[in-house]
Amino acid sequence: MKLANLFTLIIWSLCWLHTFGLKAQEGDQILDGIGETALTARYVFDENLRDWSRNNLHAELQGSEVVFADDAVFGKVLSLQSADKNFIKLPGALIGAEESLTISGWFLSDSEQTLSLLDFGVNTKNHFSIGLSKGNLIAEVIADGNQIQTKKQGLKLNNWHHFVVIFNIVKSDFELYVDGKLEETTTITNIALNQVFDLSNTKNNQFYIGQSLYGSERKGDVKLHDFRMYHVALSAQQVERIYHTALQGEAVVNERQENEDKLPGFHAQTPELYIAYLKSVEDIQVRTNVGELPRLPAYLDAQYNTGVDNTKVRVIWPTPEDNHKVQQEGTYTLVGRISGSPLQPKATVTVKQMPIKAPQRILEPFKLSQVRLNKGPHGEQTKFIENRDKFIGALAQTNSDSFLYMFRNAFGVEQPHGAEPLGVWDSQETKLRGHASGHYLSAIAQAYASSTYNKELQDVFAKKMEYMVETLYDLSKLSGEPKTPGGDFVSDPREVPFGPGKSGYDSDLSEQGIRNDYWNWGKGYISAYPPDQFIMLERGATYGGQNDQIWAPYYTLHKILAGLLDIYEISGNKKALVVAQGMGDWVAARIGELPTPTLISMWNRYIAGEYGGMNEVMARLYRLSGTEPYLEVATLFDNIKMFYGDAQHTHGLAKNVDTFRGLHANQHIPQIVGALEMYRDTDVVEYFKIADNFWFKTTHDYMYSIGGVAGARNPANAECFPAQPATLYENGFSSGGQNETCATYNMLKLTRNLFFFEPKAQLMDYYERGLYNHILASVAKDSPANTYHVPLLPGSVKHFGNPDMKGFTCCNGTAIESSTKLQNSIYFKSKDNKSLYVNLFIPSRLDWTQRNIQIDQITSFPNEDHTTLKIKGKGSFELKIRVPSWATNGFYVKINGKEIDLESSPGSYVSINRKWRNGDTIEIRMPFEFRLEPVMDQQNIASLFYGPVLLAAQEDAPRTEWRKVTFDAQHLGKSIQGDPSTLEFNYKGIVFKPFYETYGRHSVYLDVSLD
């Protein structure tokens, strides 16, 4: 999609450097096809000093008044005159981690005098500078007496030039680009960014534009435009794209189809890993219903050379974009491929009209308050308790007024004494503000339910819930009601007028520009900003930072409504339901009469139309309130294009067609969660198929080893699914990171909800993977800071944010939810209370109050391969225990010390149906072993697991290539030493630790050879 072109004029000549009658494209492309979370800050310098990225790291003027001058090329630009003693200061938090750094900007100078464009660092002995001297552009880094420098000679005066300086810590290169071309590369030696910048206390960093750290007087005039900072090293292709985009027209954000970089290549026909021992693979026959693409198994039975302990092989099948082959009964053949093998397995597909199965919800969860996390059998702290306590402890210390600040700001209500706003995505002018407050509502409700072990903590969260709801209730009652008796007001949500003194709707949230006329907003309205963004979405607004652009208004609303309903369900606060109903009525009025083409356009607009799980929350609102129209409104949030292919419902996920390839992952996963919620409330079987098909495709064709499901080089966006299924190596592994943590949060939610309908072990196998290897691994060592993306390239390092809960991204928001409900899927029960499912092996206590039974699970899992269940109480019920898919060394069960003979196979549940007595014990043992999980389209690139635990190689420096290792083909762990009780291992001097215990540089994927 094209971005709004606020300043765009047609560029009819590329000779603009010599022609001042033209104006360059300016639009608000937050990025030129670069994964947007790679951007740290962007200062356009057209009319203010604000940061136009999503991070709100706004600049400040130092000295006399700032001047924005008219310019023939860029419209308005920052002008720093030699006679003025002013310069620009940027926040020290621009750099907070040891990672690569890219700085991009435009400048025009009329003098050959020495001039500082920028100077960043701790002091004059440790700094990073870019400046002009005698017509030369010089970039240098000085650290403790060491120096590196690059330069471009002979710049033309009175001409705009674009520079990019890259400090690439992976390649140890210092590069200078001018006007899109690489001018010079210098090798980095004896200098690290942690010498130049204070990474532990960013307040000590000094970032100046137009002034040196030496404080010397500026000797020339300079104009500046569009300064950007990235925390990755841009490629030559990306640099060129930034340069030419500014000259030639609008950028296409996040739809670039070329790879931003290349990973090390391997010959396509070279047999890798176990493929070298592969002898044959079975052909298969599958059946499918007319109109539905067949579900083809990702793994087929295979034969290998004697001695190789492998029985399956990964097959990549064709993935059509429609269902034209299955429109009538008959048969056809598909040919699959195996990476690195000439073997081509075949699938004969029989298309037949068959009855449609509609699964029923047969399981239910326990309340959070019924399951308590315990310490290990030796009194040791578990990772689950450690992470829970970090978040619950920090949440207890939060000031609820910070989470209400932007709501009061929107309504023009006075703030309580001492109230301070949140930062990052909840700042004054950020269009997503209020999203963190929704997460907060859910988190404090869950913290209340989860803190049964501490009455004082529960009381803290009870008070926070009541205070939040009371305030939101009072504000919601203002909407659509006269400010003063007899005053004008607009109660109909469909008739919201322009803001006072405005000629249209806009998203201006600045202190000067925000509208506060709540009496005109329609009855029941509640959000942290006025209603304009919702209306602008209906009228075609796109995502971006300008005042005619928006940022996912329904996404924010979903978080708020979900939080209110969580509080209602957990605490019974009826006002929370009333507030949710009021806004539900508002939404029903606004979108209830919109035509289908408008809805399709809205829900398929990148980020702008991201609605979180509005279909889910409206269905929940119907179920909790009994108000039928809410369910009708939920159907209006169907993403018709993805769900059904088109308005005629000809294909889409309902017909098992992959319609989400290349799309933004977390924009769409909550929509699938909502589809399943719709199935629960409507019994429309297509909704179940949408959810089930999506889960299967995502976990088989887009999943990384940690359980994350997004991160693409093609399209160039770390938040997107790769452009084609089963091509993680070809199109995945974004250099900007991948595996957005909130996407995994939503995948676990989807997995859990599917399990209630079809309790398959493979669902809980995935849940265990994502929980241990992503959610637990996403939290910082000494604080509740957590990851946004989890980078998986060689020698990567996790980056944690929001340690004090004062500035939330989307993943910071879901983190406070994830870590206050870690116990929510350990146990489930059948609806008739006759069966108990033990899904996860976590030390915990279950109070099965419906049966007057208590069960303690005692274990150090995964630091040991066994667990014990102790029963207090008595009664007959079926105990169903998961046999993990990785438990290929056996699964052994003892009852009261006596081993029992059970049929078990990896990836199933064993059932024990008997009359249980008080004091009965069930001991379960599942011996661990090492195993490899390769990338589907490049088998030698693989992750090492021990049982359920992903082991990461601990690295001491960035890497340019995958770490090479060689294992024994017949006995993988032969050359691996270590202590399973600590899960720390050593392979030829390389230390491997659980990924959830990894805080430094790591390699999750390895280049593996087998002997």
Short mmCIF file of C-alpha atoms in Angstrom, two decimals, residues 50-468:
data_model
loop_
_atom_site.label_atom_id
_atom_site.label_comp_id
_atom_site.label_asym_id
_atom_site.label_seq_id
_atom_site.Cartn_x
_atom_site.Cartn_y
_atom_site.Cartn_z
CA ARG A 50 9.86 15.36 17.30
CA ASP A 51 10.87 11.76 16.75
CA TRP A 52 8.59 10.35 14.04
CA SER A 53 9.41 6.75 14.91
CA ARG A 54 7.27 4.87 17.40
CA ASN A 55 9.78 5.42 20.23
CA ASN A 56 9.11 9.07 21.11
CA LEU A 57 12.75 10.01 21.60
CA HIS A 58 12.09 13.66 20.83
CA ALA A 59 14.89 16.15 20.29
CA GLU A 60 15.33 19.42 22.18
CA LEU A 61 16.65 22.81 21.10
CA GLN A 62 19.63 24.16 22.98
CA GLY A 63 20.10 27.90 22.68
CA SER A 64 18.18 30.45 20.60
CA GLU A 65 14.98 29.86 18.65
CA VAL A 66 14.96 27.03 16.14
CA VAL A 67 14.53 28.06 12.51
CA PHE A 68 12.75 25.98 9.86
CA ALA A 69 13.50 27.42 6.46
CA ASP A 70 11.67 27.03 3.15
CA ASP A 71 13.52 24.75 0.78
CA ALA A 72 12.95 24.00 -2.90
CA VAL A 73 13.78 20.32 -2.47
CA PHE A 74 12.34 19.25 0.88
CA GLY A 75 9.79 21.97 1.57
CA LYS A 76 10.76 22.83 5.15
CA VAL A 77 14.15 22.04 6.69
CA LEU A 78 16.09 22.80 9.85
CA SER A 79 18.44 25.74 9.37
CA LEU A 80 21.41 26.26 11.71
CA GLN A 81 23.16 29.56 11.08
CA SER A 82 26.75 30.23 12.10
CA ALA A 83 25.65 33.43 13.81
CA ASP A 84 23.26 31.54 16.10
CA LYS A 85 24.55 29.68 19.11
CA ASN A 86 21.94 26.96 18.93
CA PHE A 87 22.08 23.23 18.36
CA ILE A 88 19.94 20.13 18.78
CA LYS A 89 20.20 17.71 21.67
CA LEU A 90 18.89 14.14 21.36
CA PRO A 91 17.99 11.77 24.23
CA GLY A 92 20.82 9.67 25.64
CA ALA A 93 18.58 6.60 25.42
CA LEU A 94 19.06 6.45 21.65
CA ILE A 95 21.71 3.82 22.26
CA GLY A 96 21.25 1.37 25.09
CA ALA A 97 22.79 -1.89 23.92
CA GLU A 98 25.93 -3.19 22.27
CA GLU A 99 24.69 -3.58 18.71
CA SER A 100 25.31 -2.23 15.26
CA LEU A 101 24.50 1.39 14.52
CA THR A 102 23.40 3.17 11.35
CA ILE A 103 22.98 6.94 11.09
CA SER A 104 21.36 8.47 8.02
CA GLY A 105 20.65 12.08 7.11
CA TRP A 106 20.56 14.88 4.55
CA PHE A 107 22.60 18.08 4.79
CA LEU A 108 23.38 21.17 2.74
CA SER A 109 26.31 23.48 3.55
CA ASP A 110 27.43 26.73 1.98
CA SER A 111 30.89 26.79 3.52
CA GLU A 112 34.14 24.83 3.50
CA GLN A 113 34.68 25.78 7.11
CA THR A 114 34.95 23.07 9.76
CA LEU A 115 31.47 22.16 10.87
CA SER A 116 30.08 19.45 13.16
CA LEU A 117 26.98 17.73 11.78
CA LEU A 118 26.68 15.49 14.81
CA ASP A 119 28.72 14.39 17.79
CA PHE A 120 27.58 11.54 20.01
CA GLY A 121 29.37 10.08 23.00
CA VAL A 122 30.29 10.19 26.65
CA ASN A 123 33.02 12.83 26.35
CA THR A 124 35.62 14.21 23.97
CA LYS A 125 37.84 11.16 24.47
CA ASN A 126 35.08 8.71 23.64
CA HIS A 127 32.72 9.82 20.92
CA PHE A 128 31.28 9.27 17.44
CA SER A 129 31.27 12.27 15.11
CA ILE A 130 30.35 13.26 11.57
CA GLY A 131 31.50 16.62 10.27
CA LEU A 132 32.62 18.78 7.37
CA SER A 133 36.14 20.09 6.87
CA LYS A 134 37.43 21.85 3.76
CA GLY A 135 34.78 20.29 1.53
CA ASN A 136 35.30 16.81 2.96
CA LEU A 137 32.76 14.73 4.89
CA ILE A 138 34.52 12.90 7.73
CA ALA A 139 33.10 10.25 10.02
CA GLU A 140 35.20 9.03 12.92
CA VAL A 141 35.04 7.14 16.18
CA ILE A 142 37.47 7.80 19.01
CA ALA A 143 37.65 5.55 22.05
CA ASP A 144 40.39 5.64 24.70
CA GLY A 145 43.04 6.80 22.26
CA ASN A 146 42.02 4.49 19.40
CA GLN A 147 40.53 6.01 16.25
CA ILE A 148 38.79 4.87 13.07
CA GLN A 149 37.84 7.21 10.27
CA THR A 150 36.21 7.30 6.84
CA LYS A 151 35.79 10.26 4.54
CA LYS A 152 34.33 11.57 1.28
CA GLN A 153 36.31 14.28 -0.46
CA GLY A 154 35.15 17.10 -2.72
CA LEU A 155 31.53 17.62 -1.73
CA LYS A 156 29.67 20.29 -3.69
CA LEU A 157 28.63 23.37 -1.77
CA ASN A 158 25.00 24.49 -1.76
CA ASN A 159 23.86 21.01 -2.75
CA TRP A 160 21.88 18.52 -0.74
CA HIS A 161 23.86 15.38 0.07
CA HIS A 162 22.72 12.20 1.76
CA PHE A 163 25.09 10.43 4.13
CA VAL A 164 24.89 7.08 5.86
CA VAL A 165 27.47 5.97 8.42
CA ILE A 166 27.41 2.35 9.61
CA PHE A 167 29.20 0.91 12.61
CA ASN A 168 28.82 -2.81 11.88
CA ILE A 169 29.86 -4.84 14.91
CA VAL A 170 29.13 -8.14 13.16
CA LYS A 171 31.47 -7.55 10.22
CA SER A 172 33.78 -5.17 12.15
CA ASP A 173 33.33 -2.57 9.40
CA PHE A 174 32.97 1.20 9.56
CA GLU A 175 31.30 2.36 6.35
CA LEU A 176 30.50 5.72 4.81
CA TYR A 177 27.90 6.13 2.06
CA VAL A 178 27.30 9.43 0.28
CA ASP A 179 24.38 9.91 -2.09
CA GLY A 180 23.57 6.22 -2.07
CA LYS A 181 27.07 4.97 -2.89
CA LEU A 182 29.68 3.35 -0.67
CA GLU A 183 32.65 5.71 -0.46
CA GLU A 184 34.98 4.02 2.03
CA THR A 185 35.13 1.09 4.42
CA THR A 186 37.49 0.94 7.40
CA THR A 187 38.07 -2.07 9.61
CA ILE A 188 37.06 -1.62 13.23
CA THR A 189 39.89 -2.51 15.58
CA ASN A 190 40.12 -2.11 19.35
CA ILE A 191 36.91 -0.09 19.55
CA ALA A 192 33.55 -1.15 20.92
CA LEU A 193 30.40 0.91 21.22
CA ASN A 194 30.33 0.37 24.97
CA GLN A 195 33.50 2.49 25.12
CA VAL A 196 31.88 5.31 23.17
CA PHE A 197 28.50 5.22 24.89
CA ASP A 198 27.39 4.48 28.42
CA LEU A 199 25.06 1.52 27.86
CA SER A 200 24.22 1.01 31.52
CA ASN A 201 23.24 4.61 32.30
CA THR A 202 22.17 6.32 29.10
CA LYS A 203 21.76 9.66 30.90
CA ASN A 204 25.54 10.02 30.65
CA ASN A 205 25.42 10.05 26.84
CA GLN A 206 25.62 13.39 25.02
CA PHE A 207 24.01 13.46 21.57
CA TYR A 208 24.40 16.74 19.69
CA ILE A 209 23.42 17.77 16.16
CA GLY A 210 25.05 20.92 14.83
CA GLN A 211 27.49 21.11 17.73
CA SER A 212 30.60 19.20 18.77
CA LEU A 213 31.24 17.85 22.25
CA TYR A 214 34.22 20.18 22.34
CA GLY A 215 31.80 23.11 22.36
CA SER A 216 33.59 24.91 19.53
CA GLU A 217 31.77 27.67 17.70
CA ARG A 218 29.95 26.73 14.50
CA LYS A 219 31.78 28.37 11.56
CA GLY A 220 29.31 27.79 8.75
CA ASP A 221 25.63 27.56 7.93
CA VAL A 222 24.02 24.17 7.46
CA LYS A 223 20.58 22.87 6.60
CA LEU A 224 19.51 19.48 7.90
CA HIS A 225 16.75 17.08 6.98
CA ASP A 226 15.55 13.59 7.90
CA PHE A 227 18.05 12.24 10.43
CA ARG A 228 17.50 8.56 11.22
CA MET A 229 19.13 6.09 13.58
CA TYR A 230 18.84 2.32 13.23
CA HIS A 231 20.08 -0.31 15.67
CA VAL A 232 21.06 -2.61 12.82
CA ALA A 233 23.62 -2.31 10.06
CA LEU A 234 21.77 -1.45 6.87
CA SER A 235 22.76 -3.18 3.66
CA ALA A 236 23.98 -1.36 0.56
CA GLN A 237 20.63 -2.13 -1.03
CA GLN A 238 18.75 -0.51 1.82
CA VAL A 239 20.94 2.58 1.82
CA GLU A 240 20.40 3.03 -1.89
CA ARG A 241 16.67 2.61 -1.43
CA ILE A 242 16.50 5.33 1.25
CA TYR A 243 18.37 7.70 -1.05
CA HIS A 244 16.35 7.07 -4.18
CA THR A 245 13.00 6.93 -2.40
CA ALA A 246 13.46 10.53 -1.32
CA LEU A 247 14.05 11.54 -4.94
CA GLN A 248 11.73 9.41 -7.01
CA GLY A 249 8.42 9.11 -5.25
CA GLU A 250 6.52 7.34 -2.56
CA ALA A 251 7.98 4.45 -0.59
CA VAL A 252 6.05 1.25 -0.21
CA VAL A 253 6.28 0.43 3.45
CA ASN A 254 6.71 -3.21 4.48
CA GLU A 255 5.76 -4.58 1.07
CA ARG A 256 9.24 -4.85 -0.39
CA GLN A 257 9.60 -8.25 -2.00
CA GLU A 258 13.36 -8.46 -2.34
CA ASN A 259 15.59 -9.93 0.34
CA GLU A 260 17.31 -7.23 2.35
CA ASP A 261 20.38 -9.41 2.70
CA LYS A 262 21.65 -12.89 1.95
CA LEU A 263 22.44 -15.70 4.33
CA PRO A 264 25.34 -18.06 3.60
CA GLY A 265 24.36 -20.22 0.64
CA PHE A 266 24.39 -23.99 0.32
CA HIS A 267 24.04 -26.03 -2.86
CA ALA A 268 20.41 -27.06 -3.21
CA GLN A 269 21.20 -30.69 -4.08
CA THR A 270 23.79 -31.27 -1.37
CA PRO A 271 22.36 -33.81 1.09
CA GLU A 272 22.49 -32.22 4.52
CA LEU A 273 22.19 -33.69 8.00
CA TYR A 274 20.24 -36.97 8.03
CA ILE A 275 19.26 -36.52 4.39
CA ALA A 276 22.68 -37.93 3.49
CA TYR A 277 21.53 -41.26 4.94
CA LEU A 278 18.02 -41.20 3.44
CA LYS A 279 17.18 -44.24 1.30
CA SER A 280 13.48 -43.91 0.50
CA VAL A 281 10.30 -42.12 1.46
CA GLU A 282 6.71 -43.29 1.28
CA ASP A 283 4.09 -42.02 -1.13
CA ILE A 284 0.78 -41.23 0.52
CA GLN A 285 -2.90 -41.02 -0.21
CA VAL A 286 -5.10 -38.36 1.34
CA ARG A 287 -8.76 -37.41 1.13
CA THR A 288 -10.32 -34.00 1.17
CA ASN A 289 -13.73 -32.48 0.91
CA VAL A 290 -14.87 -30.75 -2.25
CA GLY A 291 -13.66 -27.17 -2.20
CA GLU A 292 -11.06 -27.70 0.51
CA LEU A 293 -7.35 -28.10 -0.14
CA PRO A 294 -6.00 -31.28 1.44
CA ARG A 295 -4.06 -31.15 4.70
CA LEU A 296 -0.76 -32.79 3.85
CA PRO A 297 1.54 -34.14 6.58
CA ALA A 298 4.75 -32.19 7.08
CA TYR A 299 6.64 -35.39 7.89
CA LEU A 300 6.48 -38.74 6.08
CA ASP A 301 7.72 -42.17 7.05
CA ALA A 302 11.16 -42.79 5.59
CA GLN A 303 13.92 -45.37 5.53
CA TYR A 304 17.50 -44.52 6.43
CA ASN A 305 20.76 -46.41 6.45
CA THR A 306 21.21 -48.88 9.27
CA GLY A 307 22.26 -47.26 12.53
CA VAL A 308 20.60 -43.91 11.93
CA ASP A 309 17.90 -43.31 14.52
CA ASN A 310 15.43 -41.50 12.31
CA THR A 311 12.12 -42.62 10.85
CA LYS A 312 10.61 -39.44 9.42
CA VAL A 313 11.59 -36.87 6.82
CA ARG A 314 10.43 -33.27 6.30
CA VAL A 315 8.56 -32.80 3.02
CA ILE A 316 7.73 -29.44 1.45
CA TRP A 317 4.52 -29.57 -0.57
CA PRO A 318 3.22 -27.11 -3.19
CA THR A 319 1.07 -24.40 -1.59
CA PRO A 320 -1.48 -23.03 -4.08
CA GLU A 321 -3.03 -19.62 -3.60
CA ASP A 322 -6.54 -20.82 -4.37
CA ASN A 323 -8.57 -24.03 -4.41
CA HIS A 324 -9.38 -24.46 -8.09
CA LYS A 325 -8.06 -28.05 -8.15
CA VAL A 326 -10.62 -29.29 -5.64
CA GLN A 327 -13.82 -27.81 -7.03
CA GLN A 328 -15.25 -31.21 -7.97
CA GLU A 329 -14.89 -34.86 -7.05
CA GLY A 330 -11.92 -36.72 -8.50
CA THR A 331 -8.23 -37.37 -7.91
CA TYR A 332 -5.00 -35.57 -8.61
CA THR A 333 -1.34 -35.92 -7.64
CA LEU A 334 0.97 -33.57 -5.80
CA VAL A 335 4.75 -33.91 -5.85
CA GLY A 336 6.68 -32.86 -2.78
CA ARG A 337 10.32 -32.02 -2.34
CA ILE A 338 12.90 -32.74 0.33
CA SER A 339 15.60 -30.17 0.91
CA GLY A 340 18.94 -31.59 -0.23
CA SER A 341 17.47 -34.76 -1.73
CA PRO A 342 16.46 -35.79 -5.27
CA LEU A 343 13.64 -37.92 -3.83
CA GLN A 344 10.18 -36.62 -4.69
CA PRO A 345 7.39 -38.14 -2.62
CA LYS A 346 3.92 -38.11 -4.13
CA ALA A 347 0.53 -37.52 -2.60
CA THR A 348 -2.54 -38.84 -4.38
CA VAL A 349 -5.44 -36.63 -3.40
CA THR A 350 -9.01 -37.91 -3.56
CA VAL A 351 -11.59 -35.14 -3.63
CA LYS A 352 -14.97 -36.28 -2.35
CA GLN A 353 -18.10 -34.74 -0.94
CA MET A 354 -18.07 -35.73 2.74
CA PRO A 355 -20.02 -34.81 5.87
CA ILE A 356 -18.65 -31.78 7.70
CA LYS A 357 -17.42 -32.45 11.22
CA ALA A 358 -18.14 -29.86 13.88
CA PRO A 359 -16.05 -30.44 17.03
CA GLN A 360 -17.66 -29.62 20.36
CA ARG A 361 -15.93 -27.89 23.25
CA ILE A 362 -15.35 -30.78 25.65
CA LEU A 363 -12.78 -29.32 28.08
CA GLU A 364 -12.69 -26.33 30.37
CA PRO A 365 -9.85 -24.52 32.14
CA PHE A 366 -9.52 -24.13 35.86
CA LYS A 367 -9.66 -20.65 37.31
CA LEU A 368 -6.27 -19.05 37.84
CA SER A 369 -6.97 -19.02 41.56
CA GLN A 370 -7.34 -22.82 41.52
CA VAL A 371 -3.77 -23.44 40.34
CA ARG A 372 -0.76 -22.24 42.31
CA LEU A 373 2.87 -22.34 41.21
CA ASN A 374 5.10 -24.11 43.74
CA LYS A 375 8.82 -24.22 44.38
CA GLY A 376 10.82 -27.27 43.41
CA PRO A 377 11.08 -30.36 45.65
CA HIS A 378 14.24 -29.02 47.32
CA GLY A 379 12.75 -25.59 47.94
CA GLU A 380 14.43 -24.17 44.85
CA GLN A 381 13.01 -21.25 42.93
CA THR A 382 11.67 -22.24 39.53
CA LYS A 383 11.90 -20.13 36.41
CA PHE A 384 8.14 -19.81 36.52
CA ILE A 385 8.06 -18.38 40.04
CA GLU A 386 11.09 -16.21 39.29
CA ASN A 387 9.40 -14.60 36.29
CA ARG A 388 6.02 -14.38 37.99
CA ASP A 389 7.48 -12.59 41.00
CA LYS A 390 9.36 -10.10 38.83
CA PHE A 391 6.15 -9.03 37.15
CA ILE A 392 3.74 -9.25 40.06
CA GLY A 393 6.20 -7.38 42.28
CA ALA A 394 6.65 -4.61 39.72
CA LEU A 395 2.93 -4.40 38.98
CA ALA A 396 2.20 -3.97 42.68
CA GLN A 397 4.46 -0.89 42.71
CA THR A 398 2.90 0.78 39.67
CA ASN A 399 0.93 3.99 39.94
CA SER A 400 -2.46 3.36 38.35
CA ASP A 401 -2.77 7.05 37.54
CA SER A 402 0.00 6.63 34.98
CA PHE A 403 -2.19 4.12 33.14
CA LEU A 404 -5.16 6.50 33.36
CA TYR A 405 -3.21 9.61 32.41
CA MET A 406 -3.98 9.62 28.68
CA PHE A 407 -7.63 8.82 29.25
CA ARG A 408 -7.97 11.89 31.48
CA ASN A 409 -5.90 13.83 28.96
CA ALA A 410 -8.28 12.88 26.14
CA PHE A 411 -11.32 13.96 28.14
CA GLY A 412 -9.64 17.16 29.32
CA VAL A 413 -9.98 16.09 32.95
CA GLU A 414 -7.57 17.36 35.59
CA GLN A 415 -4.84 14.92 36.57
CA PRO A 416 -4.43 13.84 40.22
CA HIS A 417 -1.50 15.32 42.08
CA GLY A 418 1.74 13.55 41.19
CA ALA A 419 0.32 11.68 38.19
CA GLU A 420 2.86 11.12 35.42
CA PRO A 421 2.25 9.74 31.95
CA LEU A 422 3.76 6.56 30.62
CA GLY A 423 6.30 6.82 27.83
CA VAL A 424 7.19 5.05 24.56
CA TRP A 425 3.89 4.08 22.84
CA ASP A 426 1.76 5.84 25.46
CA SER A 427 3.26 9.30 25.12
CA GLN A 428 1.25 12.46 24.49
CA GLU A 429 1.33 12.37 20.69
CA THR A 430 1.47 8.61 20.14
CA LYS A 431 -1.59 7.35 18.33
CA LEU A 432 -1.62 3.97 20.12
CA ARG A 433 -1.75 5.44 23.59
CA GLY A 434 -4.02 3.51 25.94
CA HIS A 435 -2.96 0.08 24.66
CA ALA A 436 -0.79 -0.50 27.74
CA SER A 437 -3.69 0.39 30.00
CA GLY A 438 -5.71 -2.44 28.49
CA HIS A 439 -2.92 -4.92 29.12
CA TYR A 440 -2.63 -3.49 32.61
CA LEU A 441 -6.30 -4.17 33.34
CA SER A 442 -5.84 -7.81 32.34
CA ALA A 443 -2.56 -8.14 34.21
CA ILE A 444 -3.79 -6.77 37.54
CA ALA A 445 -6.86 -9.00 37.31
CA GLN A 446 -4.67 -12.04 36.69
CA ALA A 447 -2.21 -10.95 39.37
CA TYR A 448 -5.12 -10.76 41.82
CA ALA A 449 -6.24 -14.28 40.91
CA SER A 450 -2.68 -15.66 40.93
CA SER A 451 -1.56 -14.18 44.26
CA THR A 452 -3.62 -16.40 46.54
CA TYR A 453 -0.34 -17.16 48.32
CA ASN A 454 -0.17 -13.56 49.63
CA LYS A 455 -3.30 -11.82 50.95
CA GLU A 456 -1.59 -8.41 51.11
CA LEU A 457 -0.69 -8.62 47.43
CA GLN A 458 -4.24 -9.61 46.56
CA ASP A 459 -5.55 -6.58 48.40
CA VAL A 460 -3.19 -4.33 46.43
CA PHE A 461 -4.52 -5.64 43.14
CA ALA A 462 -8.12 -5.57 44.32
CA LYS A 463 -7.76 -1.84 45.02
CA LYS A 464 -6.04 -1.22 41.68
CA MET A 465 -8.86 -2.97 39.80
CA GLU A 466 -11.54 -0.99 41.59
CA TYR A 467 -9.73 2.33 41.05
CA MET A 468 -9.13 1.71 37.34
#
